[in-house]
XYZ file of C-alpha atoms in Angstrom:
358
model
C 136.315 208.726 -33.492
C 138.798 207.435 -31.479
C 142.560 206.015 -31.676
C 142.108 204.119 -28.636
C 142.715 200.862 -29.873
C 146.312 201.389 -30.164
C 146.839 204.672 -28.195
C 149.022 203.552 -25.686
C 151.231 201.190 -28.420
C 151.989 204.502 -29.960
C 152.356 206.422 -26.964
C 155.216 203.656 -25.873
C 157.234 204.331 -29.226
C 157.218 207.939 -28.549
C 154.396 209.065 -30.951
C 153.596 212.621 -31.602
C 150.457 213.698 -32.060
C 148.684 216.618 -34.159
C 146.460 217.402 -31.311
C 144.296 215.608 -29.311
C 146.007 212.250 -29.222
C 142.252 210.523 -28.739
C 141.065 211.960 -32.108
C 144.065 212.465 -34.439
C 146.474 210.537 -36.450
C 150.108 210.167 -35.101
C 152.261 212.529 -36.820
C 155.386 210.910 -36.688
C 157.547 208.673 -34.126
C 160.403 211.605 -33.984
C 162.172 211.378 -37.571
C 159.725 211.654 -40.427
C 162.842 211.094 -43.113
C 163.784 208.040 -41.270
C 159.591 206.927 -41.376
C 159.862 207.688 -44.988
C 162.904 205.235 -46.071
C 161.288 202.537 -44.047
C 158.620 202.396 -45.976
C 160.608 202.654 -49.442
C 163.460 200.177 -48.180
C 161.999 197.460 -45.855
C 157.914 197.770 -43.949
C 156.580 200.629 -42.158
C 153.403 199.961 -39.805
C 150.734 202.721 -39.549
C 147.489 203.225 -37.887
C 144.518 203.397 -40.413
C 142.163 202.914 -37.521
C 140.216 206.455 -37.859
C 139.147 205.356 -41.480
C 135.612 204.705 -42.009
C 134.250 201.379 -41.896
C 130.296 200.246 -43.297
C 128.930 196.770 -42.948
C 126.407 195.754 -45.680
C 124.354 192.797 -45.466
C 120.980 190.963 -46.667
C 120.205 188.900 -50.172
C 120.160 192.446 -52.362
C 123.389 193.685 -51.237
C 125.399 192.686 -54.609
C 122.720 194.004 -56.514
C 121.809 197.649 -54.902
C 125.246 198.224 -54.497
C 126.096 197.408 -58.059
C 123.344 200.131 -58.927
C 124.750 202.913 -56.415
C 128.509 202.651 -56.881
C 130.561 203.370 -60.151
C 132.576 200.243 -60.290
C 131.164 196.341 -60.602
C 129.795 195.021 -57.544
C 127.737 191.953 -58.853
C 130.027 189.741 -60.103
C 132.643 190.120 -57.254
C 133.105 186.965 -55.100
C 134.255 186.725 -52.003
C 138.078 187.623 -51.148
C 137.750 190.321 -54.368
C 137.262 193.834 -54.252
C 137.810 197.168 -56.155
C 138.459 201.172 -55.843
C 135.134 203.102 -56.569
C 132.777 205.706 -55.618
C 129.382 207.304 -55.285
C 128.163 210.123 -57.488
C 125.126 212.722 -57.416
C 122.538 212.171 -60.268
C 124.862 214.722 -62.231
C 128.265 212.791 -61.718
C 129.715 214.892 -58.621
C 131.603 212.695 -56.579
C 130.108 212.366 -53.215
C 132.671 210.092 -51.540
C 135.674 207.814 -52.812
C 135.627 204.117 -51.086
C 136.784 200.476 -50.887
C 134.499 197.568 -51.599
C 135.781 194.668 -49.676
C 133.572 191.559 -50.582
C 133.548 189.096 -47.796
C 130.915 186.689 -48.568
C 127.503 187.121 -46.618
C 129.273 190.616 -45.450
C 130.578 193.531 -47.838
C 132.775 195.984 -46.130
C 132.774 199.569 -47.496
C 136.183 201.464 -46.400
C 135.736 205.527 -46.849
C 138.217 208.112 -45.480
C 137.803 209.156 -41.943
C 134.596 210.789 -41.089
C 132.783 210.018 -44.784
C 131.338 206.827 -43.459
C 128.170 208.605 -42.566
C 127.782 210.474 -45.361
C 128.352 207.549 -47.631
C 125.420 205.704 -45.460
C 122.879 208.358 -45.903
C 123.287 208.566 -49.355
C 122.797 205.032 -49.833
C 119.990 204.847 -47.684
C 117.779 207.659 -49.303
C 117.541 204.766 -52.369
C 116.586 201.697 -50.053
C 112.864 201.441 -50.524
C 111.713 197.510 -50.348
C 115.747 195.713 -50.321
C 116.653 193.485 -48.317
C 119.829 195.782 -47.356
C 121.245 196.385 -43.860
C 123.731 199.306 -43.437
C 125.664 199.425 -40.386
C 128.631 201.599 -39.363
C 131.165 199.668 -37.464
C 133.905 202.231 -37.596
C 134.387 201.655 -34.061
C 134.556 197.508 -33.737
C 137.734 197.229 -35.827
C 141.177 198.491 -36.379
C 142.862 198.821 -39.474
C 146.547 198.502 -39.411
C 148.537 199.198 -42.312
C 151.836 197.675 -43.678
C 153.708 199.076 -46.512
C 157.204 198.926 -48.604
C 158.872 196.388 -50.286
C 159.396 193.616 -46.983
C 155.431 194.147 -45.598
C 154.811 190.498 -47.601
C 157.094 188.935 -45.624
C 156.682 190.705 -42.307
C 153.022 189.386 -42.604
C 154.158 186.169 -43.529
C 156.426 185.884 -40.819
C 154.064 187.087 -38.274
C 151.169 184.585 -39.889
C 153.628 181.644 -40.067
C 152.583 180.872 -43.490
C 153.277 182.504 -46.729
C 150.885 185.307 -47.732
C 150.304 184.259 -51.516
C 150.511 187.630 -53.918
C 147.040 189.335 -54.457
C 145.558 192.134 -56.857
C 144.481 195.666 -55.209
C 141.735 195.314 -53.043
C 141.678 191.602 -52.509
C 141.334 189.935 -49.158
C 142.156 186.726 -47.403
C 141.514 185.663 -44.223
C 145.148 185.426 -42.211
C 145.509 184.880 -38.442
C 148.296 187.066 -37.086
C 149.753 184.951 -34.214
C 146.338 183.363 -32.633
C 144.413 186.273 -33.733
C 141.898 186.133 -36.794
C 142.092 189.160 -39.521
C 141.448 189.833 -42.942
C 144.366 191.149 -44.735
C 143.467 193.137 -48.000
C 145.658 194.082 -50.436
C 145.849 197.896 -50.678
C 148.721 200.175 -51.368
C 148.220 203.862 -50.061
C 151.675 205.428 -50.647
C 152.506 203.432 -54.131
C 154.574 201.172 -52.700
C 153.894 197.689 -52.106
C 151.290 197.056 -49.128
C 148.389 195.827 -47.425
C 145.819 196.977 -44.706
C 144.993 194.306 -41.744
C 141.548 194.557 -40.338
C 141.076 193.461 -36.832
C 139.128 193.586 -33.578
C 139.783 196.637 -31.899
C 140.310 194.689 -28.946
C 142.775 192.640 -31.012
C 144.623 195.459 -32.483
C 147.697 196.082 -29.815
C 148.239 192.529 -30.144
C 148.193 192.570 -33.757
C 150.748 195.524 -33.880
C 152.883 194.119 -31.662
C 153.283 191.080 -33.409
C 153.569 192.491 -36.985
C 156.410 194.799 -35.367
C 158.438 191.671 -33.917
C 158.484 190.348 -37.335
C 159.994 193.309 -38.779
C 157.748 196.336 -39.121
C 158.950 199.450 -38.096
C 156.310 202.395 -37.054
C 155.561 205.469 -39.209
C 153.512 208.073 -38.868
C 150.874 210.045 -41.420
C 153.310 212.982 -42.385
C 155.591 210.231 -44.069
C 152.841 208.600 -45.445
C 151.160 211.604 -46.901
C 154.363 212.831 -48.417
C 154.440 209.254 -50.041
C 150.999 209.467 -51.295
C 151.246 212.684 -53.076
C 154.651 211.582 -54.308
C 152.502 208.738 -55.924
C 149.902 210.901 -57.220
C 147.508 209.208 -55.192
C 144.583 212.100 -54.553
C 142.537 211.790 -51.371
C 139.031 212.481 -50.802
C 138.030 215.847 -48.875
C 141.823 217.154 -49.803
C 142.515 216.609 -53.364
C 138.777 216.785 -54.438
C 135.342 216.841 -53.704
C 131.523 217.118 -54.875
C 132.798 220.116 -57.033
C 134.356 217.670 -59.684
C 133.414 214.140 -60.898
C 135.612 211.068 -60.939
C 136.947 211.889 -64.590
C 138.367 215.177 -62.996
C 139.776 214.177 -59.715
C 142.160 211.704 -61.323
C 140.242 208.452 -59.841
C 139.033 207.680 -63.858
C 139.993 203.883 -62.728
C 136.938 203.996 -59.763
C 134.625 203.962 -63.280
C 133.454 201.065 -65.121
C 131.426 202.113 -67.879
C 130.502 198.715 -69.230
C 128.471 197.868 -65.927
C 125.578 199.437 -66.770
C 123.496 201.722 -64.811
C 124.490 203.363 -61.613
C 123.732 206.604 -60.064
C 125.366 209.681 -62.238
C 126.207 207.213 -65.224
C 124.470 209.259 -67.748
C 126.837 212.410 -66.927
C 129.958 210.596 -66.359
C 129.356 208.535 -69.755
C 129.071 211.585 -71.677
C 132.091 213.097 -70.569
C 133.898 210.281 -70.915
C 132.451 209.674 -74.927
C 133.405 213.091 -75.316
C 136.906 212.785 -73.798
C 136.659 216.488 -72.439
C 136.801 216.698 -68.632
C 136.166 219.993 -67.604
C 139.540 219.950 -65.456
C 142.088 217.610 -64.488
C 144.037 216.828 -61.435
C 147.565 217.705 -62.269
C 151.223 217.405 -60.730
C 152.758 220.980 -60.180
C 156.518 221.545 -58.891
C 156.080 225.035 -57.057
C 159.676 227.527 -57.042
C 160.824 228.016 -53.594
C 161.026 225.961 -50.448
C 157.506 226.574 -48.898
C 154.405 224.195 -49.760
C 151.407 226.094 -51.151
C 148.274 226.195 -49.052
C 145.661 224.426 -50.214
C 142.831 226.200 -52.090
C 145.303 228.548 -53.542
C 144.591 230.461 -56.629
C 146.247 229.418 -59.626
C 146.468 231.555 -62.630
C 147.851 231.876 -66.516
C 147.953 235.567 -68.018
C 146.139 236.937 -65.177
C 143.315 234.287 -65.648
C 142.111 231.983 -62.951
C 142.482 228.589 -64.293
C 142.439 226.550 -60.785
C 143.732 226.224 -57.221
C 146.024 224.075 -55.210
C 144.831 221.113 -53.212
C 147.943 219.027 -51.222
C 150.995 220.576 -51.543
C 154.390 219.591 -49.775
C 158.440 219.103 -49.798
C 158.609 216.066 -51.657
C 161.289 214.205 -49.653
C 162.583 211.835 -53.237
C 162.998 215.174 -55.074
C 163.742 218.062 -52.505
C 161.214 220.301 -54.389
C 158.010 221.726 -53.547
C 155.170 219.516 -55.338
C 151.359 220.029 -54.982
C 148.113 218.328 -56.938
C 146.577 221.417 -58.975
C 142.862 221.366 -60.040
C 142.940 222.646 -63.334
C 140.681 223.543 -66.182
C 141.093 222.026 -69.442
C 143.761 223.738 -71.492
C 146.083 224.956 -69.152
C 146.540 221.271 -67.738
C 149.556 219.746 -70.339
C 153.012 219.237 -69.132
C 155.031 222.151 -69.210
C 152.269 224.862 -68.633
C 153.976 227.666 -66.262
C 151.264 229.286 -63.905
C 150.988 231.976 -61.361
C 150.115 231.396 -57.773
C 148.040 233.631 -55.592
C 150.342 233.659 -52.778
C 153.434 235.128 -55.230
C 154.953 231.873 -55.962
C 155.356 230.387 -59.742
C 155.100 226.716 -60.739
C 155.080 224.433 -63.564
C 152.855 221.525 -64.582
C 154.419 218.131 -64.508
C 153.515 214.404 -65.138
C 152.178 212.498 -62.338
C 153.465 210.684 -60.354
C 156.494 212.687 -58.762
C 158.354 209.554 -58.041
C 158.645 205.948 -59.838
C 156.449 203.608 -57.585
C 155.575 200.210 -57.052
C 151.980 200.337 -57.477
C 150.505 203.095 -59.971
C 148.387 205.409 -58.750
C 144.436 204.643 -58.169
């Protein structure tokens, strides 16, 4: 997995990388607080190229995916999309993903590194279906644009007005002279988009967007925004231990669509209205975030664990997502953390957002 399409661009902008710049996201460009404000107040440009990308083709592509994923695929038309998940037959979350319908092709976008898990999981159910699954993660770059001025920046770079779209819908658009697909996708809670472009065109598209008013933003700032907005990430905030209804992603499930893998287990939980646990917001006393997977206790009883935790720029408080057992998830619940800190359950999101959490 390589950041190569935009590596030189980031280096020229003074990017600070986590470790090896060939395989790591940009942490920041020198000032996380300023980058945070850029997204909240104007338009921040980010590199999302490490995200997984599968291309699905074949005459049975819609029917097949409709029976595999938790949200609707049949009935979507070119230019539409949605947020969904794939679960085990027992309803546990294998991964979440975004479906992007582009007519004869359907693209599936996952968290970085999870595209192969999704491909293998789908491939197990292919028998006589006319469906081809192809990992195209290296073929395309994804450039994110987030903030209230994101639409204006894209419109300026394209030389035409970008019409309002629903979340996860997409449109063909030329940035400068280069073809791109613009997907309406907020991953910070602010208005935003992802621009899919051929990897070899990424640097030119980035330059045109930057010249149209976007400022570079690293993943530290976008992660603060994400957590404040109450948007969980697969692999960080939920995994196969939990079902979508327990992970804060109930919007990824359509209970009216008919059968899909895990449907019976999820429908039972939905109809009873009793998830075993909930993804909650937690405000933690002190100035130090909690390590991920810190155990949480109430009256000496273990009731859950922390996931993402950080210092909120919005509130100047330590906040965290917490996976808590039913009965201990109500707003106002006081908890003790295994590292000696105390905390209080609060309602998500942690700050007002332009786009609600997924």
